[in-house]
C-alpha cells in the first residue's frame, strides 16, 4: 500500500507563495496519475491539479497561471508551487495518487490571511 505524506502548508499573506510536497513511500513510477485536491470548510473536495507519469499536467481554472505541479521521480515526490495566493485558496490540501489503487494523503492546511 502506497503512503502519501504532504508537507509545506502553513499561514501566508495574500499574494504570497507556498510550495507543497507529497512524498510517496514507493516509487511514483507505479502511480500513473498524481495530483492535488483541496477542501475548504463547508465545501466539497475539489481538484487543484494533476500530473501523469509522462509529465502531462492539468489544472483547475482556480489555479491556472498561479499554480504549478511537478514531480521528481528520483525523490518519489510531487510538488505544488502556489503563487499569488488568495484568501479563497484557504483549504486543506490533499495529495492524490492513482495506480493499482487510489491513494490519499492526510492533508496539509493552507491558510491565506493577512
JSON list of C-alpha atoms in Angstrom, two decimals:
[
{"chain": "A", "resi": 1, "resn": "UNK", "atom": "CA", "xyz": [0.00, 0.00, 0.00]},
{"chain": "A", "resi": 2, "resn": "UNK", "atom": "CA", "xyz": [1.50, 3.28, -1.11]},
{"chain": "A", "resi": 3, "resn": "UNK", "atom": "CA", "xyz": [1.50, 6.00, 1.52]},
{"chain": "A", "resi": 4, "resn": "UNK", "atom": "CA", "xyz": [1.48, 9.68, 0.63]},
{"chain": "A", "resi": 5, "resn": "UNK", "atom": "CA", "xyz": [2.67, 12.32, 3.11]},
{"chain": "A", "resi": 6, "resn": "UNK", "atom": "CA", "xyz": [2.11, 16.01, 2.47]},
{"chain": "A", "resi": 7, "resn": "UNK", "atom": "CA", "xyz": [4.15, 18.88, 3.86]},
{"chain": "A", "resi": 8, "resn": "UNK", "atom": "CA", "xyz": [4.71, 22.56, 3.25]},
{"chain": "A", "resi": 9, "resn": "UNK", "atom": "CA", "xyz": [1.39, 24.03, 4.32]},
{"chain": "A", "resi": 10, "resn": "UNK", "atom": "CA", "xyz": [1.08, 26.98, 6.63]},
{"chain": "A", "resi": 11, "resn": "UNK", "atom": "CA", "xyz": [-0.08, 30.55, 7.05]},
{"chain": "A", "resi": 12, "resn": "UNK", "atom": "CA", "xyz": [0.74, 33.01, 4.29]},
{"chain": "A", "resi": 13, "resn": "UNK", "atom": "CA", "xyz": [-0.38, 36.53, 3.44]},
{"chain": "A", "resi": 14, "resn": "UNK", "atom": "CA", "xyz": [-2.41, 37.25, 0.32]},
{"chain": "A", "resi": 15, "resn": "UNK", "atom": "CA", "xyz": [-0.10, 37.48, -2.66]},
{"chain": "A", "resi": 16, "resn": "UNK", "atom": "CA", "xyz": [2.42, 35.16, -1.06]},
{"chain": "A", "resi": 17, "resn": "UNK", "atom": "CA", "xyz": [3.71, 31.76, -2.15]},
{"chain": "A", "resi": 18, "resn": "UNK", "atom": "CA", "xyz": [3.93, 28.25, -0.78]},
{"chain": "A", "resi": 19, "resn": "UNK", "atom": "CA", "xyz": [5.34, 25.01, -2.11]},
{"chain": "A", "resi": 20, "resn": "UNK", "atom": "CA", "xyz": [3.60, 21.83, -1.07]},
{"chain": "A", "resi": 21, "resn": "UNK", "atom": "CA", "xyz": [5.37, 18.50, -1.22]},
{"chain": "A", "resi": 22, "resn": "UNK", "atom": "CA", "xyz": [3.94, 14.99, -1.37]},
{"chain": "A", "resi": 23, "resn": "UNK", "atom": "CA", "xyz": [6.36, 12.20, -0.58]},
{"chain": "A", "resi": 24, "resn": "UNK", "atom": "CA", "xyz": [5.39, 8.68, -1.63]},
{"chain": "A", "resi": 25, "resn": "UNK", "atom": "CA", "xyz": [6.52, 5.58, 0.25]},
{"chain": "A", "resi": 26, "resn": "UNK", "atom": "CA", "xyz": [7.27, 3.77, -3.02]},
{"chain": "A", "resi": 27, "resn": "UNK", "atom": "CA", "xyz": [8.45, 4.77, -6.43]},
{"chain": "A", "resi": 28, "resn": "UNK", "atom": "CA", "xyz": [5.94, 7.09, -8.06]},
{"chain": "A", "resi": 29, "resn": "UNK", "atom": "CA", "xyz": [6.56, 5.44, -11.40]},
{"chain": "A", "resi": 30, "resn": "UNK", "atom": "CA", "xyz": [3.95, 2.86, -10.42]},
{"chain": "A", "resi": 31, "resn": "UNK", "atom": "CA", "xyz": [1.44, 5.66, -9.91]},
{"chain": "A", "resi": 32, "resn": "UNK", "atom": "CA", "xyz": [0.02, 6.66, -13.27]},
{"chain": "A", "resi": 33, "resn": "UNK", "atom": "CA", "xyz": [-1.58, 9.86, -12.10]},
{"chain": "A", "resi": 34, "resn": "UNK", "atom": "CA", "xyz": [-0.78, 12.07, -9.14]},
{"chain": "A", "resi": 35, "resn": "UNK", "atom": "CA", "xyz": [-2.30, 15.31, -8.09]},
{"chain": "A", "resi": 36, "resn": "UNK", "atom": "CA", "xyz": [-3.61, 17.69, -5.51]},
{"chain": "A", "resi": 37, "resn": "UNK", "atom": "CA", "xyz": [-7.12, 18.25, -4.28]},
{"chain": "A", "resi": 38, "resn": "UNK", "atom": "CA", "xyz": [-8.32, 20.70, -1.67]},
{"chain": "A", "resi": 39, "resn": "UNK", "atom": "CA", "xyz": [-11.25, 21.05, 0.66]},
{"chain": "A", "resi": 40, "resn": "UNK", "atom": "CA", "xyz": [-12.35, 24.27, 2.26]},
{"chain": "A", "resi": 41, "resn": "UNK", "atom": "CA", "xyz": [-14.61, 24.33, 5.33]},
{"chain": "A", "resi": 42, "resn": "UNK", "atom": "CA", "xyz": [-18.19, 23.53, 4.37]},
{"chain": "A", "resi": 43, "resn": "UNK", "atom": "CA", "xyz": [-17.27, 22.73, 0.77]},
{"chain": "A", "resi": 44, "resn": "UNK", "atom": "CA", "xyz": [-16.68, 19.60, -1.24]},
{"chain": "A", "resi": 45, "resn": "UNK", "atom": "CA", "xyz": [-13.20, 18.38, -2.08]},
{"chain": "A", "resi": 46, "resn": "UNK", "atom": "CA", "xyz": [-12.15, 19.79, -5.44]},
{"chain": "A", "resi": 47, "resn": "UNK", "atom": "CA", "xyz": [-9.41, 19.16, -7.96]},
{"chain": "A", "resi": 48, "resn": "UNK", "atom": "CA", "xyz": [-6.45, 21.53, -7.97]},
{"chain": "A", "resi": 49, "resn": "UNK", "atom": "CA", "xyz": [-4.00, 19.95, -10.41]},
{"chain": "A", "resi": 50, "resn": "UNK", "atom": "CA", "xyz": [-2.84, 16.58, -11.72]},
{"chain": "A", "resi": 51, "resn": "UNK", "atom": "CA", "xyz": [0.25, 15.23, -13.44]},
{"chain": "A", "resi": 52, "resn": "UNK", "atom": "CA", "xyz": [0.66, 11.96, -15.31]},
{"chain": "A", "resi": 53, "resn": "UNK", "atom": "CA", "xyz": [3.66, 9.65, -15.24]},
{"chain": "A", "resi": 54, "resn": "UNK", "atom": "CA", "xyz": [4.57, 11.14, -18.59]},
{"chain": "A", "resi": 55, "resn": "UNK", "atom": "CA", "xyz": [4.53, 14.66, -17.21]},
{"chain": "A", "resi": 56, "resn": "UNK", "atom": "CA", "xyz": [1.27, 15.92, -18.70]},
{"chain": "A", "resi": 57, "resn": "UNK", "atom": "CA", "xyz": [-0.44, 18.39, -16.41]},
{"chain": "A", "resi": 58, "resn": "UNK", "atom": "CA", "xyz": [-3.98, 19.55, -15.84]},
{"chain": "A", "resi": 59, "resn": "UNK", "atom": "CA", "xyz": [-5.19, 22.45, -13.71]},
{"chain": "A", "resi": 60, "resn": "UNK", "atom": "CA", "xyz": [-8.49, 23.60, -12.35]},
{"chain": "A", "resi": 61, "resn": "UNK", "atom": "CA", "xyz": [-9.43, 27.08, -13.52]},
{"chain": "A", "resi": 62, "resn": "UNK", "atom": "CA", "xyz": [-8.96, 28.39, -9.99]},
{"chain": "A", "resi": 63, "resn": "UNK", "atom": "CA", "xyz": [-5.23, 27.72, -10.10]},
{"chain": "A", "resi": 64, "resn": "UNK", "atom": "CA", "xyz": [-4.30, 28.25, -13.73]},
{"chain": "A", "resi": 65, "resn": "UNK", "atom": "CA", "xyz": [-1.41, 30.69, -14.18]},
{"chain": "A", "resi": 66, "resn": "UNK", "atom": "CA", "xyz": [-0.78, 30.67, -10.41]},
{"chain": "A", "resi": 67, "resn": "UNK", "atom": "CA", "xyz": [-0.08, 27.03, -9.53]},
{"chain": "A", "resi": 68, "resn": "UNK", "atom": "CA", "xyz": [2.48, 24.64, -10.96]},
{"chain": "A", "resi": 69, "resn": "UNK", "atom": "CA", "xyz": [2.53, 20.92, -10.36]},
{"chain": "A", "resi": 70, "resn": "UNK", "atom": "CA", "xyz": [5.70, 18.90, -10.90]},
{"chain": "A", "resi": 71, "resn": "UNK", "atom": "CA", "xyz": [7.17, 15.53, -9.99]},
{"chain": "A", "resi": 72, "resn": "UNK", "atom": "CA", "xyz": [10.63, 14.25, -9.13]},
{"chain": "A", "resi": 73, "resn": "UNK", "atom": "CA", "xyz": [10.88, 10.53, -9.75]},
{"chain": "A", "resi": 74, "resn": "UNK", "atom": "CA", "xyz": [14.26, 10.25, -8.06]},
{"chain": "A", "resi": 75, "resn": "UNK", "atom": "CA", "xyz": [12.76, 11.59, -4.83]},
{"chain": "A", "resi": 76, "resn": "UNK", "atom": "CA", "xyz": [9.34, 9.93, -5.21]},
{"chain": "A", "resi": 77, "resn": "UNK", "atom": "CA", "xyz": [7.86, 13.36, -4.64]},
{"chain": "A", "resi": 78, "resn": "UNK", "atom": "CA", "xyz": [5.24, 15.56, -6.25]},
{"chain": "A", "resi": 79, "resn": "UNK", "atom": "CA", "xyz": [5.19, 19.29, -5.70]},
{"chain": "A", "resi": 80, "resn": "UNK", "atom": "CA", "xyz": [2.63, 22.06, -5.95]},
{"chain": "A", "resi": 81, "resn": "UNK", "atom": "CA", "xyz": [4.08, 25.53, -6.28]},
{"chain": "A", "resi": 82, "resn": "UNK", "atom": "CA", "xyz": [1.43, 28.08, -5.41]},
{"chain": "A", "resi": 83, "resn": "UNK", "atom": "CA", "xyz": [1.96, 31.77, -6.18]},
{"chain": "A", "resi": 84, "resn": "UNK", "atom": "CA", "xyz": [-0.21, 34.86, -5.83]},
{"chain": "A", "resi": 85, "resn": "UNK", "atom": "CA", "xyz": [-2.23, 33.14, -3.14]},
{"chain": "A", "resi": 86, "resn": "UNK", "atom": "CA", "xyz": [-5.69, 34.42, -2.33]},
{"chain": "A", "resi": 87, "resn": "UNK", "atom": "CA", "xyz": [-7.85, 34.04, 0.78]},
{"chain": "A", "resi": 88, "resn": "UNK", "atom": "CA", "xyz": [-10.13, 31.74, -1.20]},
{"chain": "A", "resi": 89, "resn": "UNK", "atom": "CA", "xyz": [-7.21, 29.32, -1.58]},
{"chain": "A", "resi": 90, "resn": "UNK", "atom": "CA", "xyz": [-7.52, 28.57, 2.12]},
{"chain": "A", "resi": 91, "resn": "UNK", "atom": "CA", "xyz": [-8.20, 24.85, 2.48]},
{"chain": "A", "resi": 92, "resn": "UNK", "atom": "CA", "xyz": [-6.74, 21.51, 3.44]},
{"chain": "A", "resi": 93, "resn": "UNK", "atom": "CA", "xyz": [-4.70, 20.28, 0.50]},
{"chain": "A", "resi": 94, "resn": "UNK", "atom": "CA", "xyz": [-4.59, 16.55, -0.17]},
{"chain": "A", "resi": 95, "resn": "UNK", "atom": "CA", "xyz": [-2.15, 14.60, -2.26]},
{"chain": "A", "resi": 96, "resn": "UNK", "atom": "CA", "xyz": [-3.73, 12.01, -4.55]},
{"chain": "A", "resi": 97, "resn": "UNK", "atom": "CA", "xyz": [-2.40, 9.05, -6.48]},
{"chain": "A", "resi": 98, "resn": "UNK", "atom": "CA", "xyz": [-3.97, 6.64, -8.94]},
{"chain": "A", "resi": 99, "resn": "UNK", "atom": "CA", "xyz": [-2.16, 3.43, -9.73]},
{"chain": "A", "resi": 100, "resn": "UNK", "atom": "CA", "xyz": [-3.12, -0.11, -8.80]},
{"chain": "A", "resi": 101, "resn": "UNK", "atom": "CA", "xyz": [-5.40, 1.60, -6.28]},
{"chain": "A", "resi": 102, "resn": "UNK", "atom": "CA", "xyz": [-6.41, 5.07, -5.21]},
{"chain": "A", "resi": 103, "resn": "UNK", "atom": "CA", "xyz": [-4.16, 6.70, -2.65]},
{"chain": "A", "resi": 104, "resn": "UNK", "atom": "CA", "xyz": [-4.73, 9.75, -0.49]},
{"chain": "A", "resi": 105, "resn": "UNK", "atom": "CA", "xyz": [-2.55, 11.64, 1.92]},
{"chain": "A", "resi": 106, "resn": "UNK", "atom": "CA", "xyz": [-3.85, 13.03, 5.19]},
{"chain": "A", "resi": 107, "resn": "UNK", "atom": "CA", "xyz": [-3.68, 16.61, 4.05]},
{"chain": "A", "resi": 108, "resn": "UNK", "atom": "CA", "xyz": [-1.86, 19.80, 4.92]},
{"chain": "A", "resi": 109, "resn": "UNK", "atom": "CA", "xyz": [-3.53, 23.05, 5.94]},
{"chain": "A", "resi": 110, "resn": "UNK", "atom": "CA", "xyz": [-3.01, 26.16, 3.84]},
{"chain": "A", "resi": 111, "resn": "UNK", "atom": "CA", "xyz": [-4.32, 29.42, 5.27]},
{"chain": "A", "resi": 112, "resn": "UNK", "atom": "CA", "xyz": [-4.14, 32.65, 3.31]},
{"chain": "A", "resi": 113, "resn": "UNK", "atom": "CA", "xyz": [-4.86, 35.60, 5.54]},
{"chain": "A", "resi": 114, "resn": "UNK", "atom": "CA", "xyz": [-3.49, 38.98, 6.48]}
]
